[in-house]
XYZ file of C-alpha atoms in Angstrom:
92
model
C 0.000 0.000 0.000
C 0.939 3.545 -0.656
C -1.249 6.343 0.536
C -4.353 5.525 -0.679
C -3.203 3.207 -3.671
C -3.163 -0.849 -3.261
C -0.393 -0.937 -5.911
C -0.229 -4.910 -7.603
C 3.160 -4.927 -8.664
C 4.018 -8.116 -9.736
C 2.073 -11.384 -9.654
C 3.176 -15.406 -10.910
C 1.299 -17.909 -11.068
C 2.854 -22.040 -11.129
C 0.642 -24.474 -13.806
C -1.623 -25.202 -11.062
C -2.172 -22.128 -9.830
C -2.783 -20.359 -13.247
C -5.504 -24.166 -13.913
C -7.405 -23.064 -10.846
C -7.664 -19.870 -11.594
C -5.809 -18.621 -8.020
C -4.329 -15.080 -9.175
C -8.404 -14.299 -10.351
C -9.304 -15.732 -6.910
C -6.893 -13.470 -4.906
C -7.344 -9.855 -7.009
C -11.570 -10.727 -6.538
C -10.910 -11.361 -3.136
C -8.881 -7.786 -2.740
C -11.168 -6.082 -4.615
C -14.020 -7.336 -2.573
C -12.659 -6.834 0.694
C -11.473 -3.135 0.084
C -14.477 -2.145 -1.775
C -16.281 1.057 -0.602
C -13.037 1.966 0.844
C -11.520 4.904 -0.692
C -8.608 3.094 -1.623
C -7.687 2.551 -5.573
C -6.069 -0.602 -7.045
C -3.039 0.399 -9.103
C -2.545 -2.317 -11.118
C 0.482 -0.566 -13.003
C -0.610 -1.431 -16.714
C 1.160 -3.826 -18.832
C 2.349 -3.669 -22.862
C 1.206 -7.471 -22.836
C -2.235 -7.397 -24.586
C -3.492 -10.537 -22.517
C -2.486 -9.152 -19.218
C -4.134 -5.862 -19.868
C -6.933 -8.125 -21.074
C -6.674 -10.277 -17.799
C -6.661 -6.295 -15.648
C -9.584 -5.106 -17.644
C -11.582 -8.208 -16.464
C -11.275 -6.564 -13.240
C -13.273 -3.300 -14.239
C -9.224 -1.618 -14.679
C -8.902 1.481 -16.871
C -6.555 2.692 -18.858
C -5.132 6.224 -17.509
C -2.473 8.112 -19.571
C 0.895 8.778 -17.449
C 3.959 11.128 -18.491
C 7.623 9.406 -17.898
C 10.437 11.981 -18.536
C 13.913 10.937 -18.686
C 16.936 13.075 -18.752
C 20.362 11.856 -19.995
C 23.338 13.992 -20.671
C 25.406 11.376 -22.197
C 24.272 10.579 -25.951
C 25.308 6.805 -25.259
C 23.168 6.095 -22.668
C 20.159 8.126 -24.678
C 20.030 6.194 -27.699
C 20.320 2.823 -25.710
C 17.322 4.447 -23.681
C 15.052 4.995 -26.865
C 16.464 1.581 -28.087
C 15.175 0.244 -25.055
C 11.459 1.997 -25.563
C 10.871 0.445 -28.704
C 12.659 -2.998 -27.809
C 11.081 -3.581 -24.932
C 7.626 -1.399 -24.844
C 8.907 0.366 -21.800
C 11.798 2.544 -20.551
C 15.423 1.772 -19.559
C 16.356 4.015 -16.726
């Protein structure tokens, strides 16, 4: 938690957990036990379509966020915008 954001960093699932469906289990059970609350569920977005499939399941909403990055050294700039486009995210 952070303020008043339940941020879901990270989640992995083993075969069995992903065959029972555990990771659905655990975000409904969150979501149900902190709901009228006035706390929000960050789920952090992904650049995986069937994870941002899997969030929007969930009611989750896209929401536009600004990333700036400032790097003297030319270098380390053009790996950073290689980085963007490899990877769908930046390289700090």
């Amino acid at each position: 938690m952070s303020g008043r954001n339940i941020i879901f960093i990270f989640a992995a699932s083993s075969q069995s957990g992903r065959k029972t469906g555990a990771m659905r289990y655990l975000l409904d059970w969150l979501i149900r036990r902190y709901s009228g609350s006035n706390l929000v569920l960050d789920f952090e977005g992904s650049s995986v379509p069937s994870v941002e499939y899997f969030y929007k399941s969930f009611g989750a909403e896209l929401r536009p966020f600004v990333q700036v990055i400032y790097v003297k050294n030319r270098f380390w700039a053009g790996l950073s915008a290689w980085g963007r486009w490899f990877l769908g995210c930046a390289l700090l």
